mmCIF file of C-alpha atoms and ligand atoms in Angstrom:
data_model
loop_
_atom_site.group_PDB
_atom_site.id
_atom_site.type_symbol
_atom_site.label_atom_id
_atom_site.label_comp_id
_atom_site.label_asym_id
_atom_site.label_seq_id
_atom_site.Cartn_x
_atom_site.Cartn_y
_atom_site.Cartn_z
ATOM 1 C CA MET A 248 -6.198 98.273 72.750
ATOM 2 C CA THR A 249 -6.387 96.214 75.856
ATOM 3 C CA ASP A 250 -4.117 96.571 78.677
ATOM 4 C CA GLU A 251 -3.469 93.068 79.383
ATOM 5 C CA ILE A 252 -0.685 91.212 77.423
ATOM 6 C CA THR A 253 0.353 87.679 77.249
ATOM 7 C CA LEU A 254 3.747 86.589 78.508
ATOM 8 C CA VAL A 255 4.970 83.587 76.810
ATOM 9 C CA GLN A 256 7.649 81.878 78.590
ATOM 10 C CA PHE A 257 9.111 78.336 79.717
ATOM 11 C CA PRO A 258 7.190 76.338 82.352
ATOM 12 C CA ARG A 259 8.312 76.989 85.644
ATOM 13 C CA LYS A 260 11.246 74.496 86.892
ATOM 14 C CA LEU A 261 13.819 73.893 89.281
ATOM 15 C CA GLY A 262 12.368 76.042 92.149
ATOM 16 C CA VAL A 263 12.760 79.309 90.541
ATOM 17 C CA PRO A 264 10.276 81.687 88.929
ATOM 18 C CA ASN A 265 11.601 80.603 85.684
ATOM 19 C CA PRO A 266 14.791 78.715 84.560
ATOM 20 C CA SER A 267 15.260 81.324 81.800
ATOM 21 C CA PRO A 268 16.685 84.418 83.716
ATOM 22 C CA PHE A 269 15.194 86.477 80.604
ATOM 23 C CA CYS A 270 11.460 85.215 81.554
ATOM 24 C CA VAL A 271 12.191 86.118 85.351
ATOM 25 C CA LYS A 272 13.580 89.666 84.408
ATOM 26 C CA LEU A 273 10.456 90.332 82.030
ATOM 27 C CA GLU A 274 7.968 88.875 84.455
ATOM 28 C CA LEU A 275 9.310 90.750 87.466
ATOM 29 C CA TRP A 276 9.284 93.961 85.343
ATOM 30 C CA LEU A 277 5.558 93.431 84.397
ATOM 31 C CA LYS A 278 4.687 92.961 88.249
ATOM 32 C CA LEU A 279 6.568 96.166 89.188
ATOM 33 C CA ALA A 280 5.125 98.018 86.258
ATOM 34 C CA GLY A 281 1.609 97.171 87.280
ATOM 35 C CA ILE A 282 0.782 95.461 83.726
ATOM 36 C CA PRO A 283 -1.798 92.751 83.869
ATOM 37 C CA TYR A 284 -0.707 89.780 82.016
ATOM 38 C CA THR A 285 -1.391 85.960 81.606
ATOM 39 C CA VAL A 286 1.025 83.554 81.156
ATOM 40 C CA GLU A 287 1.242 81.063 78.189
ATOM 41 C CA VAL A 288 3.849 78.333 78.527
ATOM 42 C CA GLN A 289 5.800 77.435 75.502
ATOM 43 C CA THR A 290 8.806 75.111 75.178
ATOM 44 C CA MET A 291 9.675 75.571 71.437
ATOM 45 C CA PRO A 292 11.726 78.864 70.815
ATOM 46 C CA GLY A 293 11.356 78.027 67.183
ATOM 47 C CA LYS A 294 7.740 79.288 67.605
ATOM 48 C CA ALA A 295 8.994 82.680 69.021
ATOM 49 C CA PRO A 296 9.146 85.725 66.845
ATOM 50 C CA LYS A 297 13.006 86.130 67.368
ATOM 51 C CA LYS A 298 13.334 82.244 67.812
ATOM 52 C CA LYS A 299 13.926 82.912 71.739
ATOM 53 C CA ILE A 300 11.806 82.846 74.663
ATOM 54 C CA PRO A 301 10.216 85.083 76.154
ATOM 55 C CA TYR A 302 8.114 87.053 73.977
ATOM 56 C CA ILE A 303 4.603 88.698 74.538
ATOM 57 C CA ILE A 304 1.459 89.063 72.609
ATOM 58 C CA GLU A 305 0.059 92.310 72.737
ATOM 59 C CA ASN A 306 -3.300 93.133 70.873
ATOM 60 C CA GLY A 307 -2.527 90.062 68.514
ATOM 61 C CA ARG A 308 1.153 91.214 67.803
ATOM 62 C CA GLU A 309 4.100 89.307 68.867
ATOM 63 C CA ILE A 310 7.028 91.143 70.273
ATOM 64 C CA GLY A 311 10.350 89.342 71.337
ATOM 65 C CA ASP A 312 13.362 90.036 73.248
ATOM 66 C CA SER A 313 12.968 90.949 77.018
ATOM 67 C CA THR A 314 14.957 94.026 76.833
ATOM 68 C CA LEU A 315 13.133 95.287 73.877
ATOM 69 C CA ILE A 316 9.814 94.375 75.305
ATOM 70 C CA ILE A 317 10.487 96.360 78.351
ATOM 71 C CA GLU A 318 11.676 99.439 76.302
ATOM 72 C CA HIS A 319 8.355 99.037 74.220
ATOM 73 C CA LEU A 320 6.173 98.846 77.173
ATOM 74 C CA SER A 321 7.880 101.580 78.953
ATOM 75 C CA LYS A 322 7.497 103.939 75.919
ATOM 76 C CA THR A 323 3.852 103.209 74.905
ATOM 77 C CA ARG A 324 2.650 102.898 78.434
ATOM 78 C CA GLY A 325 4.647 105.886 80.040
ATOM 79 C CA ILE A 326 6.310 103.680 82.643
ATOM 80 C CA ASP A 327 9.729 104.766 84.113
ATOM 81 C CA LEU A 328 10.877 102.558 87.132
ATOM 82 C CA ASP A 329 14.065 104.569 87.087
ATOM 83 C CA ALA A 330 12.547 108.126 87.613
ATOM 84 C CA GLY A 331 14.762 110.227 89.403
ATOM 85 C CA LEU A 332 18.179 108.304 88.869
ATOM 86 C CA SER A 333 20.934 110.309 87.482
ATOM 87 C CA PRO A 334 22.277 109.873 83.960
ATOM 88 C CA ARG A 335 25.157 108.178 85.595
ATOM 89 C CA GLU A 336 23.341 106.008 87.588
ATOM 90 C CA ARG A 337 21.340 104.865 84.494
ATOM 91 C CA ALA A 338 24.431 104.357 82.443
ATOM 92 C CA LEU A 339 25.946 102.085 85.286
ATOM 93 C CA ASP A 340 22.855 100.159 85.173
ATOM 94 C CA GLN A 341 23.057 99.772 81.506
ATOM 95 C CA ALA A 342 26.612 98.208 81.950
ATOM 96 C CA VAL A 343 25.384 95.881 84.532
ATOM 97 C CA TRP A 344 22.292 94.753 82.518
ATOM 98 C CA ALA A 345 24.691 94.012 79.538
ATOM 99 C CA MET A 346 26.994 92.147 81.862
ATOM 100 C CA CYS A 347 24.249 90.029 83.003
ATOM 101 C CA ASP A 348 22.464 89.323 79.643
ATOM 102 C CA GLU A 349 25.583 89.184 77.406
ATOM 103 C CA ARG A 350 28.390 87.573 79.601
ATOM 104 C CA LEU A 351 27.113 85.942 82.878
ATOM 105 C CA TYR A 352 24.148 84.180 80.825
ATOM 106 C CA TRP A 353 26.743 82.369 78.747
ATOM 107 C CA TYR A 354 28.541 81.012 81.957
ATOM 108 C CA CYS A 355 25.310 79.962 83.306
ATOM 109 C CA VAL A 356 24.436 78.238 79.929
ATOM 110 C CA HIS A 357 27.932 76.397 80.099
ATOM 111 C CA ASP A 358 27.252 75.339 83.717
ATOM 112 C CA ARG A 359 23.741 73.907 82.934
ATOM 113 C CA TRP A 360 24.228 72.394 79.317
ATOM 114 C CA LEU A 361 27.866 71.348 79.286
ATOM 115 C CA GLY A 362 29.024 71.256 82.918
ATOM 116 C CA ALA A 363 27.999 70.029 86.263
ATOM 117 C CA GLY A 364 24.411 71.025 85.990
ATOM 118 C CA TRP A 365 23.814 68.772 82.992
ATOM 119 C CA PRO A 366 22.594 65.698 84.513
ATOM 120 C CA VAL A 367 19.884 67.444 86.372
ATOM 121 C CA ILE A 368 19.102 69.663 83.362
ATOM 122 C CA ARG A 369 18.813 66.615 81.056
ATOM 123 C CA ASP A 370 16.538 64.826 83.441
ATOM 124 C CA THR A 371 14.299 67.952 84.134
ATOM 125 C CA PHE A 372 13.809 68.889 80.629
ATOM 126 C CA PHE A 373 14.049 65.808 78.691
ATOM 127 C CA GLY A 374 13.177 62.909 81.078
ATOM 128 C CA GLY A 375 9.856 62.639 79.197
ATOM 129 C CA ILE A 376 11.337 61.662 75.973
ATOM 130 C CA PRO A 377 11.378 57.897 75.312
ATOM 131 C CA SER A 378 14.615 56.541 76.648
ATOM 132 C CA LEU A 379 15.599 54.872 73.173
ATOM 133 C CA VAL A 380 15.938 58.123 71.359
ATOM 134 C CA ARG A 381 16.686 60.474 74.302
ATOM 135 C CA PRO A 382 20.545 60.340 74.049
ATOM 136 C CA ILE A 383 20.364 61.014 70.334
ATOM 137 C CA ILE A 384 18.235 64.177 71.071
ATOM 138 C CA THR A 385 19.999 65.307 74.012
ATOM 139 C CA SER A 386 23.554 64.974 72.252
ATOM 140 C CA ILE A 387 22.190 67.165 69.251
ATOM 141 C CA ILE A 388 21.150 69.842 71.703
ATOM 142 C CA GLN A 389 24.401 69.798 73.677
ATOM 143 C CA ARG A 390 26.254 69.991 70.054
ATOM 144 C CA SER A 391 24.249 73.024 69.176
ATOM 145 C CA VAL A 392 24.722 74.818 72.709
ATOM 146 C CA ARG A 393 28.486 73.992 72.382
ATOM 147 C CA LYS A 394 28.353 75.682 68.773
ATOM 148 C CA GLN A 395 26.670 78.907 70.290
ATOM 149 C CA LEU A 396 29.175 78.852 73.195
ATOM 150 C CA TRP A 397 32.072 78.796 70.629
ATOM 151 C CA ASN A 398 30.495 81.545 68.452
ATOM 152 C CA GLN A 399 29.784 83.886 71.523
ATOM 153 C CA GLY A 400 33.514 83.193 72.786
ATOM 154 C CA ALA A 401 33.091 81.679 76.199
ATOM 155 C CA GLY A 402 33.261 78.099 74.594
ATOM 156 C CA ARG A 403 36.883 78.856 73.665
ATOM 157 C CA HIS A 404 38.000 78.833 77.375
ATOM 158 C CA THR A 405 38.524 75.943 79.624
ATOM 159 C CA PRO A 406 35.963 75.033 82.327
ATOM 160 C CA ASP A 407 38.237 76.456 85.059
ATOM 161 C CA GLU A 408 38.821 79.820 83.178
ATOM 162 C CA ILE A 409 34.930 80.003 82.726
ATOM 163 C CA LEU A 410 34.336 79.592 86.200
ATOM 164 C CA ALA A 411 37.022 82.153 87.101
ATOM 165 C CA MET A 412 35.408 84.776 85.012
ATOM 166 C CA ALA A 413 31.934 83.668 86.190
ATOM 167 C CA LYS A 414 33.356 84.276 89.842
ATOM 168 C CA ARG A 415 34.401 87.795 89.079
ATOM 169 C CA ASP A 416 30.747 88.756 87.489
ATOM 170 C CA ILE A 417 29.113 87.116 90.638
ATOM 171 C CA ALA A 418 31.222 88.938 92.797
ATOM 172 C CA ALA A 419 30.769 92.140 91.175
ATOM 173 C CA LEU A 420 26.811 91.590 91.331
ATOM 174 C CA ALA A 421 27.374 90.820 95.170
ATOM 175 C CA ASP A 422 29.137 94.202 95.493
ATOM 176 C CA ILE A 423 26.446 95.973 93.408
ATOM 177 C CA VAL A 424 23.638 94.697 95.732
ATOM 178 C CA GLY A 425 25.647 95.523 98.792
ATOM 179 C CA ASP A 426 23.527 95.696 101.924
ATOM 180 C CA GLY A 427 20.377 96.423 99.773
ATOM 181 C CA PRO A 428 17.547 95.937 100.056
ATOM 182 C CA TYR A 429 17.764 96.752 96.410
ATOM 183 C CA VAL A 430 20.512 97.886 94.048
ATOM 184 C CA HIS A 431 19.719 101.523 94.586
ATOM 185 C CA GLY A 432 18.705 101.245 98.099
ATOM 186 C CA GLU A 433 15.099 101.235 99.480
ATOM 187 C CA ARG A 434 13.190 101.325 96.180
ATOM 188 C CA ILE A 435 13.254 98.563 93.600
ATOM 189 C CA ARG A 436 14.279 99.718 90.027
ATOM 190 C CA SER A 437 14.412 98.101 86.532
ATOM 191 C CA ILE A 438 18.043 96.842 87.211
ATOM 192 C CA ASP A 439 16.798 94.791 90.029
ATOM 193 C CA THR A 440 14.715 92.636 87.409
ATOM 194 C CA VAL A 441 18.095 91.674 85.783
ATOM 195 C CA VAL A 442 20.039 91.390 88.884
ATOM 196 C CA TYR A 443 17.287 89.238 90.540
ATOM 197 C CA ALA A 444 16.758 87.037 87.537
ATOM 198 C CA PHE A 445 20.409 85.873 87.708
ATOM 199 C CA ALA A 446 20.794 85.947 91.345
ATOM 200 C CA VAL A 447 17.833 83.537 91.800
ATOM 201 C CA ASN A 448 18.891 81.464 89.046
ATOM 202 C CA MET A 449 22.210 80.900 90.847
ATOM 203 C CA THR A 450 21.316 80.916 94.408
ATOM 204 C CA GLU A 451 17.847 79.497 94.631
ATOM 205 C CA VAL A 452 17.840 77.176 91.601
ATOM 206 C CA LYS A 453 17.798 73.466 92.321
ATOM 207 C CA LEU A 454 21.194 72.881 91.098
ATOM 208 C CA ASP A 455 24.332 72.196 93.067
ATOM 209 C CA THR A 456 27.361 73.111 90.995
ATOM 210 C CA PRO A 457 30.565 74.999 91.282
ATOM 211 C CA PHE A 458 28.944 77.977 89.664
ATOM 212 C CA THR A 459 25.825 77.894 91.937
ATOM 213 C CA GLU A 460 28.124 77.379 94.851
ATOM 214 C CA ALA A 461 30.221 80.484 93.870
ATOM 215 C CA ALA A 462 26.989 82.451 93.984
ATOM 216 C CA ARG A 463 25.838 80.926 97.373
ATOM 217 C CA ALA A 464 29.173 81.941 98.902
ATOM 218 C CA HIS A 465 27.734 85.562 98.758
ATOM 219 C CA ALA A 466 25.441 85.824 101.798
ATOM 220 C CA ASN A 467 23.939 89.300 100.701
ATOM 221 C CA LEU A 468 23.457 87.779 97.194
ATOM 222 C CA VAL A 469 21.418 84.906 98.599
ATOM 223 C CA ALA A 470 19.569 87.280 100.884
ATOM 224 C CA TYR A 471 18.734 89.728 98.109
ATOM 225 C CA ALA A 472 17.150 86.899 96.037
ATOM 226 C CA ARG A 473 15.274 85.421 98.900
ATOM 227 C CA ARG A 474 13.766 89.018 99.536
ATOM 228 C CA ILE A 475 12.552 89.424 96.087
ATOM 229 C CA THR A 476 11.262 85.979 95.744
ATOM 230 C CA GLU A 477 9.150 86.214 98.934
ATOM 231 C CA LYS A 478 7.981 89.624 97.926
ATOM 232 C CA TYR A 479 7.240 89.062 94.173
ATOM 233 C CA PHE A 480 6.778 85.341 93.856
ATOM 234 C CA PRO A 481 5.383 84.363 97.359
ATOM 235 C CA GLU A 482 3.856 81.246 95.747
ATOM 236 C CA LEU A 483 7.468 79.982 95.604
ATOM 237 C CA GLY A 484 7.760 79.927 99.423
HETATM 238 N N1 LIG B 520 17.977 88.593 74.297
HETATM 239 C C1 LIG B 520 16.990 87.673 74.511
HETATM 240 C C2 LIG B 520 17.640 86.152 75.059
HETATM 241 C C3 LIG B 520 16.525 85.312 75.358
HETATM 242 C C4 LIG B 520 17.089 83.886 75.342
HETATM 243 O O1 LIG B 520 18.295 83.804 75.050
HETATM 244 N N2 LIG B 520 16.420 82.866 75.589
HETATM 245 C C5 LIG B 520 16.846 81.615 75.458
HETATM 246 C C6 LIG B 520 16.382 80.791 76.818
HETATM 247 S S1 LIG B 520 17.064 81.321 78.184
HETATM 248 C C7 LIG B 520 16.255 80.775 74.433
HETATM 249 O O2 LIG B 520 15.075 80.950 73.983
HETATM 250 N N3 LIG B 520 17.031 80.089 73.675
HETATM 251 C C8 LIG B 520 16.631 79.147 72.740
HETATM 252 C C9 LIG B 520 17.587 78.944 71.389
HETATM 253 O O3 LIG B 520 18.490 79.721 71.402
HETATM 254 O O4 LIG B 520 17.368 78.274 70.590
HETATM 255 C C10 LIG B 520 15.919 88.302 75.592
HETATM 256 O O5 LIG B 520 16.271 89.147 76.518
HETATM 257 O O6 LIG B 520 14.852 87.856 75.606
#
């Protein structure tokens, strides 16, 4: 068994470590855990073991899902970034983790694929497709995202309702971060990988929408994302 793993993720775009918060979460976690990794870029989720990106390759074995990967690596390599936290603190972190991954994520998806972020997303990700077929391909993709949002539930609400819900989650994140420097104070913990992944994808991402504006209204969330980018992704400036 070798220590090093391959992190398979989307290419870096939009001025953030990754436009996918799940990729940012996992990459920051690997850095904090001190696990050496090389990045392989993949744009086709269909090639991933769970048909979603990111995934890792460890000794030839593909493992999908950022949270399951973190659990797997924590267990097999004896890593606990949360040592010393109480069961209640860990439980609350679990709730925040779920809020980000399973709720806030979908508001972000709505903003980017069906909302005000779409023109930039379309040009950034699909600008290379020949212009004759581009509208056909992008409308197929939008239709699939609309279906996912409907099935998840967020897609049944109006854009205003979605934004209002997003604003409540964003305000909760800002309150959780507080004065920082990290969620639990001086020491960065596993929950920071998730909170940062979303914070950076709302405050530093090169998108100007009511959703990103709502996040940028929280100066402490902006400062938190900046702090972590500067320390762990200094190449982003
Ligand atoms: N629960 C997964 C979620 C990953 C995920 O949703 N990835 C998105 C990109 S942000 C994806 O690959 N979507 C492709 C698709 O749904 O077809 C994780 O934590 O890794």
